[in-house]
Amino acid sequence: DFVIITGDLLLEAERVTISQAKEWYDIYSGLISNFNMSIFNMVGNHDVVGIHYKKDISTEPGYNKEMYRDYFGPTYYSFDWSSYHCIVTLSASNNKSPVIITKSGV
């Protein structure tokens, strides 16, 4: 058994400081570490850090999707489970163009 959490691991990390978001990521990662099954995370629009904070913090470590990647790895990936090939894509993006994933890209 496994769980895919489809984004919004946090609430409004896009509006807070790096340190506040780190505190929330610490809490979340601590909670899921107690699960007795595999957890696969997907970054959501509320998981990107500081992009709507009241001042520019874009040069700080952990900004945008960097903190998510520090905690959980790539924002898109694939994995095999039994006879299934699962693809976890980026659900939060500023890119208006569709993303095309080739077989070799997963």
Coordinates of C-alpha atoms in Angstrom, one line a residue, residues 42-87:
M42 CA 3.5 16.2 -5.0
V43 CA 4.2 19.9 -4.6
G44 CA 1.1 22.1 -4.7
N45 CA 0.7 25.8 -5.2
H46 CA 0.6 26.4 -1.4
D47 CA 3.9 24.6 -0.9
V48 CA 6.0 27.0 -2.8
V49 CA 7.7 29.3 -0.3
G50 CA 7.6 33.1 -0.2
I51 CA 6.4 33.9 -3.7
H52 CA 3.6 36.1 -2.4
Y53 CA 5.3 37.3 0.8
K54 CA 5.0 41.1 1.5
K55 CA 8.7 41.7 0.6
D56 CA 11.1 40.2 -1.9
I57 CA 12.8 37.1 -0.4
S58 CA 13.7 35.5 -3.7
T59 CA 17.4 35.4 -3.0
E60 CA 17.0 33.5 0.3
P61 CA 17.7 29.7 0.4
G62 CA 14.5 27.7 0.4
Y63 CA 12.6 30.2 -1.8
N64 CA 9.9 28.9 -4.2
K65 CA 10.1 25.1 -4.7
E66 CA 13.7 24.8 -3.3
M67 CA 12.5 23.9 0.2
Y68 CA 10.1 21.3 -1.1
R69 CA 13.1 19.8 -3.1
D70 CA 15.3 19.9 0.0
Y71 CA 12.8 17.9 2.0
F72 CA 11.3 15.5 -0.6
G73 CA 13.4 15.6 -3.7
P74 CA 12.4 16.3 -7.3
T75 CA 9.1 18.1 -8.0
Y76 CA 8.3 15.4 -10.6
Y77 CA 9.3 11.8 -10.7
S78 CA 8.1 8.3 -11.5
F79 CA 8.1 5.0 -9.6
D80 CA 7.1 1.4 -10.2
W81 CA 4.7 -0.3 -7.8
S82 CA 3.9 -3.9 -8.5
S83 CA 2.9 -4.0 -12.1
Y84 CA 2.1 -0.2 -12.3
H85 CA 4.3 2.6 -13.4
C86 CA 3.2 5.8 -11.5
I87 CA 4.1 9.3 -12.6

